Short mmCIF file of C-alpha atoms in Angstrom, two decimals:
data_model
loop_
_atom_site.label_atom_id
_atom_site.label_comp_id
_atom_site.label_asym_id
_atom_site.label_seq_id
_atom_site.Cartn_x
_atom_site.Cartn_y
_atom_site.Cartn_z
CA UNK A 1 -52.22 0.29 96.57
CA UNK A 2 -49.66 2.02 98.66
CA UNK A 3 -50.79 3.15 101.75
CA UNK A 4 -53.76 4.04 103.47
CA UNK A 5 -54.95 7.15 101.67
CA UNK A 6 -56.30 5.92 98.04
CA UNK A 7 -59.64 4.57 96.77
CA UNK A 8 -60.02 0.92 97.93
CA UNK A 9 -63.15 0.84 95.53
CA UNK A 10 -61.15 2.01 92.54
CA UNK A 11 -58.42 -0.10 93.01
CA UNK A 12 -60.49 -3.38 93.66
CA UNK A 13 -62.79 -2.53 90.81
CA UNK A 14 -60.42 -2.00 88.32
CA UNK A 15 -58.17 -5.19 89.71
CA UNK A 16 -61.60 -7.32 89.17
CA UNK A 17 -62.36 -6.10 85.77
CA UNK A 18 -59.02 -6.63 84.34
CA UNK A 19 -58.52 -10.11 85.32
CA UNK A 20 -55.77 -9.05 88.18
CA UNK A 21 -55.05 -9.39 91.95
CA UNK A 22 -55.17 -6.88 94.77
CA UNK A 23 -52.65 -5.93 97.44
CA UNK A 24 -51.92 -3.14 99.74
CA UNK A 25 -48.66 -2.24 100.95
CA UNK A 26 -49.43 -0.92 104.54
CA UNK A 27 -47.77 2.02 106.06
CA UNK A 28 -45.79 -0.11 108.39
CA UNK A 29 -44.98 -2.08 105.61
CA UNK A 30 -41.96 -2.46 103.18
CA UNK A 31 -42.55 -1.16 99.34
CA UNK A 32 -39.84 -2.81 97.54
CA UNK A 33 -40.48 -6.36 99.32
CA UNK A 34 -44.11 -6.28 97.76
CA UNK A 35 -43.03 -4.32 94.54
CA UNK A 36 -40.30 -6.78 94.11
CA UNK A 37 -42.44 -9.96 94.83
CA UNK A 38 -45.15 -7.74 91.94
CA UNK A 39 -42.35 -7.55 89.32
CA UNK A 40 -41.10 -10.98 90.30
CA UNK A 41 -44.73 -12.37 88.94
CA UNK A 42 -45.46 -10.44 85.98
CA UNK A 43 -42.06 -11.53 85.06
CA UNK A 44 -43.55 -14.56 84.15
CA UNK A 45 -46.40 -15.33 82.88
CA UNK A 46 -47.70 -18.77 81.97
CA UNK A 47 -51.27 -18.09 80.91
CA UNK A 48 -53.62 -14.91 80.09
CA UNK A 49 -57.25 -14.63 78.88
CA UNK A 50 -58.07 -18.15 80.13
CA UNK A 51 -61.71 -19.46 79.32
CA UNK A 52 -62.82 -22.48 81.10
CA UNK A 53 -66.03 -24.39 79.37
CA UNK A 54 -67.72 -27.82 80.44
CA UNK A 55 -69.38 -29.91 76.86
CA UNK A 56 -72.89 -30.41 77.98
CA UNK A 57 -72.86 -28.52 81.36
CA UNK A 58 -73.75 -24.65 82.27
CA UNK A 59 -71.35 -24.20 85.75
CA UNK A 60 -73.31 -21.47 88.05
CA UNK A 61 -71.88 -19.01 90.72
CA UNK A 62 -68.65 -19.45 89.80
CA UNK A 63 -65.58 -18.69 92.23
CA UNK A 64 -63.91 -16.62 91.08
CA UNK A 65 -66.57 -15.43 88.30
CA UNK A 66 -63.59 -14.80 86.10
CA UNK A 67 -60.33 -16.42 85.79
CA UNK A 68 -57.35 -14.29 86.35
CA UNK A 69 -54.06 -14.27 84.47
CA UNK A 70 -51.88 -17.57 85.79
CA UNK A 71 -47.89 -16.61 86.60
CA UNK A 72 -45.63 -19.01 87.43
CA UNK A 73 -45.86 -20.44 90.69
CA UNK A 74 -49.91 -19.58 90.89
CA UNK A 75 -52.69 -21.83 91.41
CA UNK A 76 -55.99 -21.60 90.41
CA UNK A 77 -59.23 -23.11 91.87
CA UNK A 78 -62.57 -22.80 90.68
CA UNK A 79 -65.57 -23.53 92.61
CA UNK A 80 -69.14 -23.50 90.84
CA UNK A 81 -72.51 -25.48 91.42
CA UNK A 82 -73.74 -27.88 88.14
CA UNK A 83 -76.77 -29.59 87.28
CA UNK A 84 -76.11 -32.75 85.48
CA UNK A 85 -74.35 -35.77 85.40
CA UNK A 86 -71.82 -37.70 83.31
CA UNK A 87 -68.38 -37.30 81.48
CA UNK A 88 -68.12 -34.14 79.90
CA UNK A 89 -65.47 -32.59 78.43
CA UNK A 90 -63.60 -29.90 80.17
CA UNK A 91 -61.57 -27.62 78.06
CA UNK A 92 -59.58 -24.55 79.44
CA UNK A 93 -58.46 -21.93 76.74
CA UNK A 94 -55.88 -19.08 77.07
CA UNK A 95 -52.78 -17.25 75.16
CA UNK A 96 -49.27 -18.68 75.54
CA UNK A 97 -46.33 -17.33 74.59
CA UNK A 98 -48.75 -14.77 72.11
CA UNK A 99 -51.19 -18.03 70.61
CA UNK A 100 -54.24 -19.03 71.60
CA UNK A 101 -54.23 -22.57 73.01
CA UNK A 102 -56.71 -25.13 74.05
CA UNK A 103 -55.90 -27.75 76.78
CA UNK A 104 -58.80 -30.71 76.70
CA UNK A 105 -59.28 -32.87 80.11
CA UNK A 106 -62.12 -35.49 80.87
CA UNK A 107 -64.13 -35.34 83.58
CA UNK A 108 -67.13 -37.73 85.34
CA UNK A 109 -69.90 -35.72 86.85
CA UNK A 110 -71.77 -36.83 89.74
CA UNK A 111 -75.43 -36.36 90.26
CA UNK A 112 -75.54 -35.97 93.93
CA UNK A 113 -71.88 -34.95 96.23
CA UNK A 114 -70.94 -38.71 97.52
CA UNK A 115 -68.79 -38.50 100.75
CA UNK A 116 -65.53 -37.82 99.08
CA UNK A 117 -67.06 -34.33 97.52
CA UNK A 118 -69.00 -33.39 100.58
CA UNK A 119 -65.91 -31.17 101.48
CA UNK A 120 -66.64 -28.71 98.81
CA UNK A 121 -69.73 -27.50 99.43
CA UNK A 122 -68.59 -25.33 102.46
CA UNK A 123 -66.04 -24.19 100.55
CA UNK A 124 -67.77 -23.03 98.04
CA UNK A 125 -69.94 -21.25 100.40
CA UNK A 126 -67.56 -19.53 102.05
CA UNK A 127 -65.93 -18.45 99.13
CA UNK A 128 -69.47 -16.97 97.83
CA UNK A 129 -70.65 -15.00 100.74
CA UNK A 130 -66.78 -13.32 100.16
CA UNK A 131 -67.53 -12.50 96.57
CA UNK A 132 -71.24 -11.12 97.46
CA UNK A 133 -70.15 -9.21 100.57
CA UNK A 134 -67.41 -7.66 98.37
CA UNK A 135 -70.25 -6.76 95.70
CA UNK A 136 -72.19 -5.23 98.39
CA UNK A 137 -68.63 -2.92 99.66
CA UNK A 138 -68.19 -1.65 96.37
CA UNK A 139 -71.27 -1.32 94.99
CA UNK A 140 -74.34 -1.25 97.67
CA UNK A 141 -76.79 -3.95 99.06
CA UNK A 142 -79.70 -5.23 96.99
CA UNK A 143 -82.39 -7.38 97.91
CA UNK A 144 -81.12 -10.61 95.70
CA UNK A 145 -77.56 -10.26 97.20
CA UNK A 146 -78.80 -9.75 101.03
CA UNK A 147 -81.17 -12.74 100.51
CA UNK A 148 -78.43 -15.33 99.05
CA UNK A 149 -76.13 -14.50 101.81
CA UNK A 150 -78.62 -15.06 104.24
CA UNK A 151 -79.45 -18.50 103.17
CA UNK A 152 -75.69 -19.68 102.57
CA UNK A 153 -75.02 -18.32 106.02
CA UNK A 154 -77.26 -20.34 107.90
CA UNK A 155 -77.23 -23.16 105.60
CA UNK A 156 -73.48 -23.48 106.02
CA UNK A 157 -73.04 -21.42 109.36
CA UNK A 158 -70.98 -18.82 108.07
CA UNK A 159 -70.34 -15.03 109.78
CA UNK A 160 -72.22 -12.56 107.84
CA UNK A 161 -73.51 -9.07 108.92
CA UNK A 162 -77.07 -10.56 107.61
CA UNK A 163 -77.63 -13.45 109.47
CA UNK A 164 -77.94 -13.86 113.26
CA UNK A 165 -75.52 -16.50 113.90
CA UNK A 166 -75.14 -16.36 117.63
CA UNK A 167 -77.11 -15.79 120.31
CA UNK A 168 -75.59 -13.67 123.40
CA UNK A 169 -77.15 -13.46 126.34
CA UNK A 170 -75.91 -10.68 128.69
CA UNK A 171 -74.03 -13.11 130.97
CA UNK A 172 -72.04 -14.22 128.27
CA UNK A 173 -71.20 -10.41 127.10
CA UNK A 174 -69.89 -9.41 130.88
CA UNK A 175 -66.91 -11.69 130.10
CA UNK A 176 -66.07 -9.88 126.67
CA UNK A 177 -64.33 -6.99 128.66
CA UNK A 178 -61.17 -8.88 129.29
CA UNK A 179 -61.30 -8.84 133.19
CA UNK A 180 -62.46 -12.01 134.89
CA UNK A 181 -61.65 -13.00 138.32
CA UNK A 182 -60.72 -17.23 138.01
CA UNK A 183 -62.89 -18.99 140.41
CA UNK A 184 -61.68 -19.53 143.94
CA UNK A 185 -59.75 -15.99 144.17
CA UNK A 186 -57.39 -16.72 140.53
CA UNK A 187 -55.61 -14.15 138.99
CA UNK A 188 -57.41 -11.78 136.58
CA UNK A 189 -57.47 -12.42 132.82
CA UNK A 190 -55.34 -10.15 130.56
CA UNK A 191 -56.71 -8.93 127.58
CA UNK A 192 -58.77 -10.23 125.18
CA UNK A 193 -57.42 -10.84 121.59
CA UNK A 194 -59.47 -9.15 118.93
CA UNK A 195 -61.94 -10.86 115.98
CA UNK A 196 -60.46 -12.41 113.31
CA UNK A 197 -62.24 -10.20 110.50
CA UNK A 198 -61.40 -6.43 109.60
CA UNK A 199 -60.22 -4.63 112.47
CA UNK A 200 -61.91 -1.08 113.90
CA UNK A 201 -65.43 -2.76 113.29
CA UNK A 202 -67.22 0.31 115.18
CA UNK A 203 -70.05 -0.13 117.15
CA UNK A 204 -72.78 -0.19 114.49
CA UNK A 205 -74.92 2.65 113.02
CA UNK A 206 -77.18 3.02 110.94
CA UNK A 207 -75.78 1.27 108.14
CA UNK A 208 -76.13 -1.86 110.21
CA UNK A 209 -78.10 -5.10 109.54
CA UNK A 210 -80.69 -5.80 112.45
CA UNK A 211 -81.35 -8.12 114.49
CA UNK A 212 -84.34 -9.28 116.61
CA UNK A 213 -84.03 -8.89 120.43
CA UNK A 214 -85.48 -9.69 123.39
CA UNK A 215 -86.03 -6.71 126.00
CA UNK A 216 -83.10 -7.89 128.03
CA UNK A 217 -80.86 -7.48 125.00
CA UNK A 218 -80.63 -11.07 123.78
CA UNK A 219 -80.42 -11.92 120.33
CA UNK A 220 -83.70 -14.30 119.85
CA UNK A 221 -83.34 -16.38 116.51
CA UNK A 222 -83.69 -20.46 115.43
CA UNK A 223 -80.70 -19.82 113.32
CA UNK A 224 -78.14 -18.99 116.14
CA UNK A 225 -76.03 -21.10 118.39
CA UNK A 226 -77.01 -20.75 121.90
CA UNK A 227 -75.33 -21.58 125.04
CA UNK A 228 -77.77 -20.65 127.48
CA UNK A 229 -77.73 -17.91 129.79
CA UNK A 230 -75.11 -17.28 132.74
CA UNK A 231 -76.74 -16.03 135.42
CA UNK A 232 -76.80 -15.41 139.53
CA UNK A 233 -73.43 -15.95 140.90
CA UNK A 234 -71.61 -17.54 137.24
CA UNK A 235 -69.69 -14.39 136.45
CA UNK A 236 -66.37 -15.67 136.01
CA UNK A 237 -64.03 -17.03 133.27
CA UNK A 238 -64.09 -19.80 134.83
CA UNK A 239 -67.82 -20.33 135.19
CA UNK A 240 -67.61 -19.71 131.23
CA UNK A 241 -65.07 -22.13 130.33
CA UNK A 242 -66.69 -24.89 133.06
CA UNK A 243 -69.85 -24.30 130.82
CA UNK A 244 -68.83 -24.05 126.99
CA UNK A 245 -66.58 -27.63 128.18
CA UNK A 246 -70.01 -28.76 129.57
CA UNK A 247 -71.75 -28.43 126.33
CA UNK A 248 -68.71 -29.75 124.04
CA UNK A 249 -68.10 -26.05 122.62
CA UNK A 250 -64.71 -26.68 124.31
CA UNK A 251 -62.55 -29.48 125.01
CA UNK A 252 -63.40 -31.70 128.45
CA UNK A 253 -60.17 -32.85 130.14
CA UNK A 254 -58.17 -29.73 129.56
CA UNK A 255 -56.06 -28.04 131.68
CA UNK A 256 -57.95 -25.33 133.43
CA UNK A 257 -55.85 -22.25 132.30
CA UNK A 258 -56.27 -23.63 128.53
CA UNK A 259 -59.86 -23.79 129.16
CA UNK A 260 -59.94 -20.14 130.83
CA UNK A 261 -57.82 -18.65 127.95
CA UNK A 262 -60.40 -20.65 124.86
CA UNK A 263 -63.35 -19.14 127.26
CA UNK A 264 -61.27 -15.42 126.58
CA UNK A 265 -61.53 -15.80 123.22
CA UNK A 266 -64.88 -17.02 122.83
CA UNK A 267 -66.22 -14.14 124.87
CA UNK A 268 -64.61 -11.56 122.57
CA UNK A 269 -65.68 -13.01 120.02
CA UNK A 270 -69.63 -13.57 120.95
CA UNK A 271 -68.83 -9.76 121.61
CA UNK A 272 -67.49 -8.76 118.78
CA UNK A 273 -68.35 -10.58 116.00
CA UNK A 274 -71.95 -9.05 115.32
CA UNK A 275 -70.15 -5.74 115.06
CA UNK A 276 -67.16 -6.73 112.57
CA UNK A 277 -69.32 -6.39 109.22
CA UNK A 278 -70.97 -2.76 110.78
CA UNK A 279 -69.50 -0.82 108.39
CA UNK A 280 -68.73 -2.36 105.25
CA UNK A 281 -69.02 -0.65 102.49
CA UNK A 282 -68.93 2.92 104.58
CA UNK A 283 -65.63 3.61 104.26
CA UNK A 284 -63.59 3.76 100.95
CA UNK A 285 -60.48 5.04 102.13
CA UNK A 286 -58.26 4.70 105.59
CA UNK A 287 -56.98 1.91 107.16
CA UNK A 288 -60.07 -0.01 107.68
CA UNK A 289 -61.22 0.07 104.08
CA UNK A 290 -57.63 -1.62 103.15
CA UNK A 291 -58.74 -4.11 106.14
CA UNK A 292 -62.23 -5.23 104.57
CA UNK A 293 -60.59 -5.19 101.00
CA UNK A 294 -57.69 -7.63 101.95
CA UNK A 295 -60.08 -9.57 104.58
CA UNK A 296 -62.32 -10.31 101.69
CA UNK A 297 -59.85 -10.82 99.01
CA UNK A 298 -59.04 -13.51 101.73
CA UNK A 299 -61.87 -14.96 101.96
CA UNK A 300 -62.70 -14.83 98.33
CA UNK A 301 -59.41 -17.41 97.79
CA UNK A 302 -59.97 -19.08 100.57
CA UNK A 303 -56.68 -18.48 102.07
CA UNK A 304 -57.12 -18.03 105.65
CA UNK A 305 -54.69 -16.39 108.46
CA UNK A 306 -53.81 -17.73 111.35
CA UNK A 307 -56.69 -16.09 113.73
CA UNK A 308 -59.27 -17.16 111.07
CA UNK A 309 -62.47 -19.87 111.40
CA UNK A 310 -61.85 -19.55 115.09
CA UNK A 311 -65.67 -19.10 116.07
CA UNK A 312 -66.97 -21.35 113.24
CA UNK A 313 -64.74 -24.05 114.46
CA UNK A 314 -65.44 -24.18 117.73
CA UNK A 315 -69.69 -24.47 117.06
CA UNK A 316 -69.19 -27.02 114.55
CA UNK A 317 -67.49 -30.47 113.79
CA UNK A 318 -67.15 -33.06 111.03
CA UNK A 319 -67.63 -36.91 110.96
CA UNK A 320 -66.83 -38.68 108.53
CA UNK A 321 -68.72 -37.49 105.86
CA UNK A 322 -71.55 -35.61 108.38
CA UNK A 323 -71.52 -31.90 109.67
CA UNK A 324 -72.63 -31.42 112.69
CA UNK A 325 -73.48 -27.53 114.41
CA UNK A 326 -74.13 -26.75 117.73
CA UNK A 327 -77.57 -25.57 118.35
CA UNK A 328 -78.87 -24.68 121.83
CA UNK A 329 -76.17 -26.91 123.42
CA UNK A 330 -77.02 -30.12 121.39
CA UNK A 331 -74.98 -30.82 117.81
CA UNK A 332 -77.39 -31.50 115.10
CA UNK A 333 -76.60 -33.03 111.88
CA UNK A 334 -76.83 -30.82 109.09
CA UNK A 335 -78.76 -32.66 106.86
CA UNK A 336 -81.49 -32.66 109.15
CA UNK A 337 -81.88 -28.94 107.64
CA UNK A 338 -83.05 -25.91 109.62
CA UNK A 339 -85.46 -27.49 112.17
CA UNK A 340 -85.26 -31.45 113.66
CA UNK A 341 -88.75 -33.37 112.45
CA UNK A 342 -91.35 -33.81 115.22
CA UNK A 343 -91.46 -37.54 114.42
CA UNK A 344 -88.32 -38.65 115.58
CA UNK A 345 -86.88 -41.80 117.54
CA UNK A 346 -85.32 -40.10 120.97
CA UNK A 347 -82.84 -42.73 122.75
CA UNK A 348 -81.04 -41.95 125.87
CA UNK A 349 -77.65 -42.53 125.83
CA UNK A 350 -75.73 -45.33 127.58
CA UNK A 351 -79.28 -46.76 128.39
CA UNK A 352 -80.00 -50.71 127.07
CA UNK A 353 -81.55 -49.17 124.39
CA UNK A 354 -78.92 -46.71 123.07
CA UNK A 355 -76.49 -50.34 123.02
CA UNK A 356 -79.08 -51.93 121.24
CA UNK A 357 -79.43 -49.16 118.38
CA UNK A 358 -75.44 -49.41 118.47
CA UNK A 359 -75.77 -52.89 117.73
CA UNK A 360 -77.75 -52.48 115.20
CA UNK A 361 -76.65 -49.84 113.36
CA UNK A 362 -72.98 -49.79 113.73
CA UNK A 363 -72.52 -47.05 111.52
CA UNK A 364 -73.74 -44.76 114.02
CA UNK A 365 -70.51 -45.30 116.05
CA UNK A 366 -68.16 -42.74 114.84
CA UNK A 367 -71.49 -40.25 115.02
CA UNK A 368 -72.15 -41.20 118.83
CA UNK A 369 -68.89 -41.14 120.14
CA UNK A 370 -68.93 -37.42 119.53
CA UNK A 371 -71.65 -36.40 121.91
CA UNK A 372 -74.29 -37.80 124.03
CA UNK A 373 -76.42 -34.49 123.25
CA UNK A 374 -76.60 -35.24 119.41
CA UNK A 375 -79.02 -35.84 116.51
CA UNK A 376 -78.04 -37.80 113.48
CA UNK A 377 -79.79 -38.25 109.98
CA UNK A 378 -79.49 -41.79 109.07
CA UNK A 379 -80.35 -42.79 105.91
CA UNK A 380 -84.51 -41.60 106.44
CA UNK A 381 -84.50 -42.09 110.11
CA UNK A 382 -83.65 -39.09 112.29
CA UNK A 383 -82.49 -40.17 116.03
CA UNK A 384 -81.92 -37.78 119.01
CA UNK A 385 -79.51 -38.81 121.43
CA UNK A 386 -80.62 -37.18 125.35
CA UNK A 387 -78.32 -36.51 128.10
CA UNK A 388 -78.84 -40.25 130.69
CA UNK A 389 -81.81 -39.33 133.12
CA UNK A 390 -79.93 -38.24 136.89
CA UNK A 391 -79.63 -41.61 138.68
CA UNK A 392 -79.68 -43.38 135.79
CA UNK A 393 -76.96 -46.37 136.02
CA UNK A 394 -73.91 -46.15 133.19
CA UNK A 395 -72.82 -50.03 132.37
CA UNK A 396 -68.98 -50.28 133.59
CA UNK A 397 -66.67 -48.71 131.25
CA UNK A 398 -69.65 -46.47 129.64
#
């Protein structure tokens, strides 16, 4: 598509049903660089009408649901859910050079994702809330579509316009603006840098998913990250970043203008990030319907820019082979599911006891060292790790 003035919906639809890619060239952009790089492509083509089939397995919700034509220099990925186990079989099909050809590979199965394969999952996720938000653009919201995104969002804590991943209390929104005064008479803070999603999300309308809130204005759900409220006197940057450091959204030790600038971001993005999705699907032509149609191509791939995953980043963190997302100020361990178990061994950290479980389990180590506000699913047994009790002695060197 050239420009901003042409059916984003026509252009996607006909892209998807013809096994092909999308682009825009933008008005600020240069034609014959992209038309060149276009020709350059189809100049060479490797692979077309490729069929991918698994002996003895029936791959589901498959990324991307169809496999597109493979040019030189291209790479494919393909990222399904199986049930099963075993060596099957994999055989990918397609025309080269005018013949039909059949390339055979073996592959082992696992029943259940081992900590090598844990790293997929998410990925998979990500790349399946981008193919049913793009289903929704082009072709309207259904109950079925609505319903899976909401479960892979918070299942794998992704940004959707359906589920209420963030809780923001008005204390946190007065920093959003871009104008903080730093904490013993500092400078103020210069602009705020925008979301990472499609630009010009609007302020909402009617079009716009819902969420609860409180009379005060707060988003009130168990699936969002919270980072308690900011009130009284706290109504700087700096009381922002002194806080998110405090509960490990941000990293302790840094320099205090770092800290100030991550709290920037953050704030815009608590702002702005419920908004981003408002209007998808509203606008078929202009500048912000070539926005959602390359964000989402984006995401759909996997390829990321450089502002992207900021949010998600900062509320979540991986050990080893664990996830762990912050909720209310303490990281949980994601296999622990939505809620923590009311039977549950609490330990508070640095005590005689916490040592004790360290030396006995050391393969809670890597886990502990990354909080001491923290639950962890070990094998059956789910442990809580509390903040020390005030006047509580710390051994030397704790």
């Amino acid at each position: 598509g050239v420009g901003a003035k042409l059916d984003t919906h026509l252009l996607d639809t006909l892209a998807a049903e013809n096994g092909g890619a999308r682009d825009y060239v933008r008005e600020e952009e240069r034609i014959d660089e992209k038309t060149r790089a276009l020709f350059a492509k189809l100049s060479h083509p490797v692979m077309t009408d490729l069929v991918l089939t698994i002996d003895g397995l029936s791959p589901t919700k498959l990324v991307p649901a169809r496999l597109p034509d493979l040019f030189a220099g291209d790479r494919l990925e393909l990222f399904g859910r199986y049930a099963g186990e075993g060596a099957h079989a994999i055989r990918l099909s397609g025309v080269v050079g005018g013949v039909r050809r059949e390339f055979v590979y073996e592959g082992t199965f696992a029943r259940e994702t081992s900590p090598d394969t844990a790293f997929l999952a998410p990925l998979w996720a990500e790349r399946r809330v981008g193919v049913l938000l793009d289903s929704i653009r082009l072709n309207g919201a259904n109950p079925e579509l609505v319903g899976e995104i909401e479960r892979l969002g918070r299942e794998y804590r992704i940004v959707t316009p359906y589920t209420s991943h963030l809780i923001v209390e008005p204390g946190l929104q007065r920093f959003a603006g871009g104008t903080g005064t730093g904490a013993g008479g500092g400078g103020g803070a210069g602009p705020a840098s925008g979301p990472a999603g499609p630009s010009s999300p609007g302020s909402g309308g009617s079009g716009a998913p819902g969420h609860p809130a409180t009379s005060s204005g707060a988003e009130t759900s168990a699936d969002g990250f919270f980072l308690g409220p900011v009130t009284g006197s706290r109504a700087t940057l700096d009381d922002l970043a002194e806080q998110l450091s405090a509960e490990g959204v941000l990293p302790s030790g840094a320099p205090r203008e770092e800290l100030v600038a991550l709290a920037r971001v953050v704030a815009q993005e608590l702002k702005d990030s419920e908004q981003r999705w408002s209007e998808l699907g509203r606008t078929v032509t202009g500048a912000k319907a070539v926005d959602d149609s390359q964000y989402l191509a984006r995401l759909m791939s996997g390829r990321r820019d450089g502002s992207g995953g900021t949010l998600f980043e900062l509320f979540t963190r991986r050990v080893k082979d664990k996830t762990f997302v912050l909720r209310r100020g303490i990281w949980v361990d994601r296999t622990c599911g939505e809620s923590v178990p009311a039977e549950h061994k609490v330990v508070e950290a640095f005590s005689g006891e916490y040592f004790a479980l360290l030396a006995a389990r050391p393969a809670l180590a890597p886990y502990l060292a990354l909080s001491s506000r923290l639950v962890v699913k070990l094998g059956d047994e789910v442990i809580e790790i509390v903040e020390p009790r005030p006047g509580a002695s710390t051994p030397a060197g704790g």
